[in-house]
Amino acid sequence: MDRKNLFKGSTTSILFTQEIKEKENQIDENLNKIIFKKYKITNKIGKTSLFKIYEGECVSNSTPVIIKIESRSNDELYLELEALNLYLFKDLGIPKIITTGKTKNSIILIEEKLGPSLYNLFIENKRKFSLNEICCIGIQCIERLKGIHSKNYVQRNIKPENFKIGLNDPHVIYLQNFYLCEKFRSSTTNKHAKLTLTNQIVGTERYGSVDALRGLRQGRKDDLESLCYMLIYFFLGKLPWQDIKAETEGEKYKKLLNEKKKFNIDKYKDTIPKEFRTIFKLIKNLKFDEQPKYNLYIRLLQKIREENQC
C-alpha cells in the first residue's frame, strides 16, 4: 500500500490541537479529544521516544481502541512505517488497523486494543509460568515470527512487552510494534542482505542477540535468539544479566555482550528441558542468511508438552 494514500486526509476534519511538550504533573491536552469525529482519547498509557500511546473508544459504540500519535517534525515518521507493516503482516496474531490519518502537526494511527502483555501476565503471576504455558507461548511466538519473516522482514524488538493476548480471544498471542522492522531480503529478486556492521544497537538490550549488541545488522536468527532469551526469562524468572550496572551506556552494553557470549544454557538443565536447550543451540548456530527450521523448533516444544503430559 502506498504511504501517500495510506495517510491521506483533511486536517480540518480532525478536532485535534497541536501536541504540547510534556512537563512534570502536567495534564495531557490530548485527553478527551475527539479524533476523526469518531474516536475519543480516554487515557494515556505510555510513550516511546518517537510517539505517544493512548487508550480510546469509538464514540458511537464504546469499542475500545489504541491511538498512537507522532509529531510530523520527526526526521523519519515511524507510525507510517508501523501502519505499512501492519497492512503487510495482517494475519492471525497481528493487531488490526482501524484507521490512519494526519493533522498539520501529527501522524495518527488507530488500531484494535489488545489484552495484557506476556510481561504483565508474568509479573501478575509472581514471575511463574507453567511448563505447558511456556511451550504454548513459544509455539505461537515462533509462528508469528515465521509469518513476518515470510514477508522478508525482521521485527528487531522481541520482548514480552510486545506480545499480548487478544482482548476477545485470549487464547491467541499477538505480536505488536513494527516500527523498527527492517527488510532482510528482496521481495523481487529474493536476494538476502549482507551481514554488515551498522554501529547501531536496535531493540531492547535485555533480550537482544549477541550480534545485535555487537552493532551488526539483524536477521531472522536474531529475532529467534531474542525469543529464546524471552522464554529463558520465563523458565528462570530472571535473566542472569538483569542486574548488570555500569557508569555509562557503552560500558553496560559491553558487560551485557560479555555475559551473553559466555552464557551456557546447559548450566540450567534442571530447570530448562533438553529440547528447548537444543532449540537454543540450533538457533545460535544459524548463519546470518540461513533459513531457520521453524517447524522443527515447534515440534521440539510440542515434544516437551507430550513428555510432561501437558
XYZ file of C-alpha atoms in Angstrom:
310
model
C 0.000 0.000 0.000
C 1.259 3.455 -0.938
C 2.297 5.597 2.023
C 0.783 8.709 0.463
C -2.632 7.088 0.096
C -2.427 5.446 3.493
C -2.182 8.730 5.341
C -4.314 10.990 3.139
C -6.976 13.094 4.833
C -8.059 16.609 5.594
C -6.685 18.193 8.731
C -9.896 20.209 9.090
C -11.905 17.023 9.659
C -9.942 16.227 12.817
C -10.773 18.038 16.059
C -7.252 17.929 17.369
C -4.890 20.546 18.786
C -1.126 20.639 18.418
C 0.682 18.385 20.883
C 2.257 20.173 23.836
C 5.596 19.369 25.404
C 5.165 17.200 28.442
C 6.029 18.607 31.847
C 6.029 17.006 35.270
C 2.459 16.546 36.564
C 1.009 18.479 33.641
C -2.350 17.306 32.236
C -2.042 15.972 28.694
C -4.095 18.231 26.419
C -4.891 15.298 24.131
C -7.122 13.686 26.741
C -10.824 13.751 25.831
C -10.052 14.959 22.310
C -12.184 13.529 19.503
C -10.198 12.086 16.582
C -11.759 11.874 13.109
C -15.085 12.917 14.735
C -15.367 9.307 15.876
C -12.721 8.250 18.447
C -12.313 9.752 21.900
C -8.975 9.692 23.734
C -9.643 8.475 27.280
C -6.306 7.654 28.884
C -2.584 7.986 28.245
C -0.891 4.609 28.678
C 2.650 5.238 27.516
C 5.142 6.863 25.221
C 8.249 5.974 23.301
C 10.967 8.345 22.206
C 9.031 8.561 18.942
C 5.306 8.773 19.726
C 2.615 8.803 22.426
C 0.162 5.978 23.069
C -3.383 6.374 24.345
C -6.419 4.276 25.100
C -9.591 5.439 23.424
C -13.025 4.354 22.362
C -15.424 4.696 19.477
C -17.901 7.431 20.387
C -20.870 5.644 18.801
C -20.491 2.158 20.322
C -17.731 2.403 23.006
C -15.479 -0.118 21.208
C -12.012 0.199 22.830
C -9.095 1.232 20.621
C -5.437 2.207 20.849
C -4.465 5.622 19.472
C -0.838 6.407 18.606
C 0.225 9.975 17.834
C 3.563 11.064 16.404
C 4.846 14.561 15.676
C 5.422 15.196 11.983
C 8.590 17.086 12.910
C 10.430 13.760 13.375
C 13.120 13.085 10.801
C 11.526 9.740 9.969
C 7.831 9.095 10.523
C 7.790 5.779 12.370
C 3.999 5.483 12.589
C 3.849 5.489 8.795
C 6.285 2.563 8.819
C 4.238 0.897 11.559
C 0.993 1.225 9.583
C 2.520 -0.023 6.345
C 3.960 -3.049 8.131
C 0.665 -3.817 9.895
C -1.031 -3.917 6.494
C 1.743 -6.106 5.110
C 1.719 -8.589 8.003
C -2.043 -8.716 8.574
C -2.920 -12.212 9.681
C -3.850 -14.108 12.815
C -1.899 -12.686 15.726
C -1.222 -9.221 14.252
C -3.226 -6.187 15.511
C -5.746 -4.812 13.028
C -5.537 -1.234 11.823
C -8.820 0.592 12.330
C -7.876 3.823 10.592
C -4.987 6.217 9.941
C -4.706 9.905 9.249
C -2.819 13.109 9.859
C -3.162 16.655 11.053
C -0.940 19.595 10.269
C 1.358 18.572 13.106
C 0.751 14.877 13.761
C 0.561 11.389 12.304
C -2.225 9.282 13.863
C -2.648 5.513 13.893
C -5.691 3.848 15.458
C -5.594 0.081 15.942
C -7.518 -2.580 17.810
C -6.980 -2.795 21.542
C -5.400 -5.991 22.830
C -5.341 -7.603 26.261
C -2.419 -7.656 28.716
C 1.149 -8.337 27.597
C 3.038 -11.510 28.450
C 5.239 -9.376 30.677
C 2.276 -8.105 32.703
C 0.792 -11.598 32.959
C 4.141 -12.976 34.111
C 4.545 -10.308 36.809
C 0.925 -10.712 37.959
C 1.530 -14.450 38.260
C 4.529 -13.834 40.578
C 7.063 -14.490 37.778
C 5.856 -18.032 37.231
C 4.509 -19.722 34.098
C 3.904 -23.453 33.923
C 5.939 -25.614 31.556
C 2.850 -26.044 29.399
C 2.250 -22.285 29.252
C 5.855 -21.554 28.251
C 5.726 -24.143 25.458
C 2.380 -22.848 24.168
C 3.737 -19.297 24.241
C 6.872 -20.407 22.396
C 4.895 -22.202 19.681
C 2.675 -19.204 18.935
C 5.580 -16.740 19.047
C 7.588 -18.838 16.580
C 4.548 -18.908 14.294
C 4.320 -15.099 14.446
C 7.993 -14.716 13.534
C 7.698 -17.278 10.771
C 4.854 -15.229 9.262
C 6.738 -11.928 9.435
C 9.947 -13.464 8.098
C 7.987 -14.932 5.172
C 7.246 -11.312 4.175
C 11.026 -10.651 4.086
C 11.159 -8.566 7.271
C 12.656 -8.964 10.740
C 10.958 -7.405 13.775
C 14.142 -6.409 15.721
C 12.481 -5.767 19.094
C 11.360 -9.085 20.534
C 10.415 -8.815 24.217
C 7.495 -9.950 26.416
C 6.004 -6.430 26.398
C 5.478 -6.716 22.626
C 3.449 -9.924 22.836
C -0.142 -9.529 24.028
C -3.119 -11.816 24.322
C -6.293 -10.935 22.471
C -8.933 -8.873 24.220
C -11.736 -11.079 22.895
C -9.639 -14.152 22.052
C -7.240 -14.638 24.999
C -6.011 -17.962 23.583
C -4.295 -16.060 20.743
C -0.949 -14.307 21.276
C -0.463 -11.158 19.212
C 2.835 -9.572 18.202
C 2.794 -5.766 18.045
C 5.055 -2.766 17.395
C 6.613 -2.973 13.951
C 8.137 0.485 13.624
C 11.678 -0.929 13.970
C 11.190 -3.617 11.300
C 13.791 -3.968 8.584
C 13.808 -5.815 5.297
C 16.390 -8.608 5.154
C 15.605 -9.933 1.673
C 14.405 -8.503 -1.625
C 10.767 -9.252 -2.456
C 11.518 -9.322 -6.177
C 14.937 -10.990 -6.504
C 14.879 -12.946 -3.215
C 18.452 -11.731 -2.656
C 19.448 -11.747 1.017
C 21.054 -8.681 2.604
C 24.713 -8.937 3.581
C 25.883 -9.044 7.176
C 27.285 -5.580 7.859
C 28.370 -3.520 10.848
C 25.817 -0.767 11.449
C 27.255 0.569 14.727
C 23.653 0.911 15.914
C 22.046 -1.186 18.623
C 18.365 -1.608 17.774
C 15.855 -3.176 20.148
C 15.827 -3.998 23.861
C 19.250 -4.913 25.243
C 17.935 -7.394 27.812
C 16.657 -9.711 25.065
C 18.852 -8.571 22.181
C 21.000 -11.141 20.399
C 24.783 -11.244 20.703
C 25.192 -9.874 17.169
C 22.621 -7.119 17.816
C 24.681 -5.970 20.815
C 27.756 -6.014 18.579
C 26.007 -3.492 16.335
C 25.637 -5.928 13.429
C 22.752 -5.977 11.004
C 19.971 -8.215 12.297
C 18.427 -11.185 10.516
C 15.950 -13.949 11.248
C 18.293 -15.706 13.660
C 18.463 -12.533 15.794
C 14.668 -12.374 16.197
C 14.673 -16.041 17.203
C 17.621 -15.671 19.578
C 15.781 -12.800 21.293
C 12.716 -15.025 21.564
C 14.859 -17.698 23.223
C 16.044 -15.190 25.840
C 12.425 -14.220 26.456
C 11.451 -17.857 27.042
C 14.530 -18.407 29.232
C 13.294 -15.437 31.277
C 10.006 -17.304 31.742
C 11.791 -20.545 32.659
C 14.106 -18.923 35.217
C 12.069 -15.953 36.394
C 15.089 -13.729 35.829
C 17.873 -13.483 33.277
C 21.485 -13.816 34.516
C 22.403 -10.341 33.207
C 19.404 -8.386 34.521
C 21.222 -6.728 37.416
C 24.248 -5.520 35.476
C 25.240 -1.992 36.468
C 27.617 0.372 34.723
C 28.539 4.044 34.822
C 27.938 4.572 31.100
C 25.628 3.112 28.493
C 28.583 1.913 26.444
C 30.056 0.077 29.403
C 26.698 -1.520 30.117
C 26.426 -2.860 26.567
C 29.934 -4.296 26.798
C 29.101 -6.102 30.029
C 25.829 -7.402 28.587
C 27.625 -8.621 25.492
C 30.231 -10.476 27.539
C 27.558 -12.101 29.715
C 25.597 -13.310 26.695
C 28.700 -14.560 24.889
C 29.628 -16.790 27.811
C 26.043 -17.850 28.605
C 25.837 -21.645 28.927
C 22.262 -22.890 28.805
C 23.287 -26.378 29.937
C 24.024 -24.860 33.332
C 20.240 -24.797 33.797
C 19.483 -28.375 32.762
C 17.460 -28.923 35.945
C 15.128 -26.047 35.036
C 15.151 -25.868 31.244
C 14.134 -29.013 29.278
C 16.734 -30.553 26.951
C 14.505 -29.997 23.894
C 14.489 -26.275 24.493
C 18.225 -26.270 25.081
C 18.514 -27.953 21.672
C 16.364 -25.220 20.083
C 18.589 -22.532 21.599
C 21.773 -24.162 20.302
C 20.312 -24.674 16.823
C 19.332 -21.010 16.618
C 22.661 -19.776 17.985
C 24.476 -21.787 15.305
C 22.425 -20.410 12.417
C 24.275 -18.387 9.800
C 23.043 -14.855 9.099
C 21.356 -15.789 5.820
C 20.329 -19.340 6.771
C 16.693 -20.400 6.730
C 15.554 -21.194 10.308
C 13.876 -24.555 10.953
C 10.676 -23.118 12.443
C 8.707 -26.372 12.222
C 11.471 -28.292 13.992
C 11.508 -25.795 16.862
C 7.724 -26.130 17.177
C 7.921 -29.933 17.135
C 10.503 -29.879 19.927
C 8.269 -27.649 22.055
C 5.351 -29.982 21.383
C 7.530 -32.898 22.456
C 8.128 -31.212 25.816
C 4.369 -30.952 26.289
C 3.834 -34.598 25.346
C 6.615 -35.909 27.576
C 5.273 -33.949 30.527
C 1.668 -34.924 29.750
C 0.595 -31.295 29.384
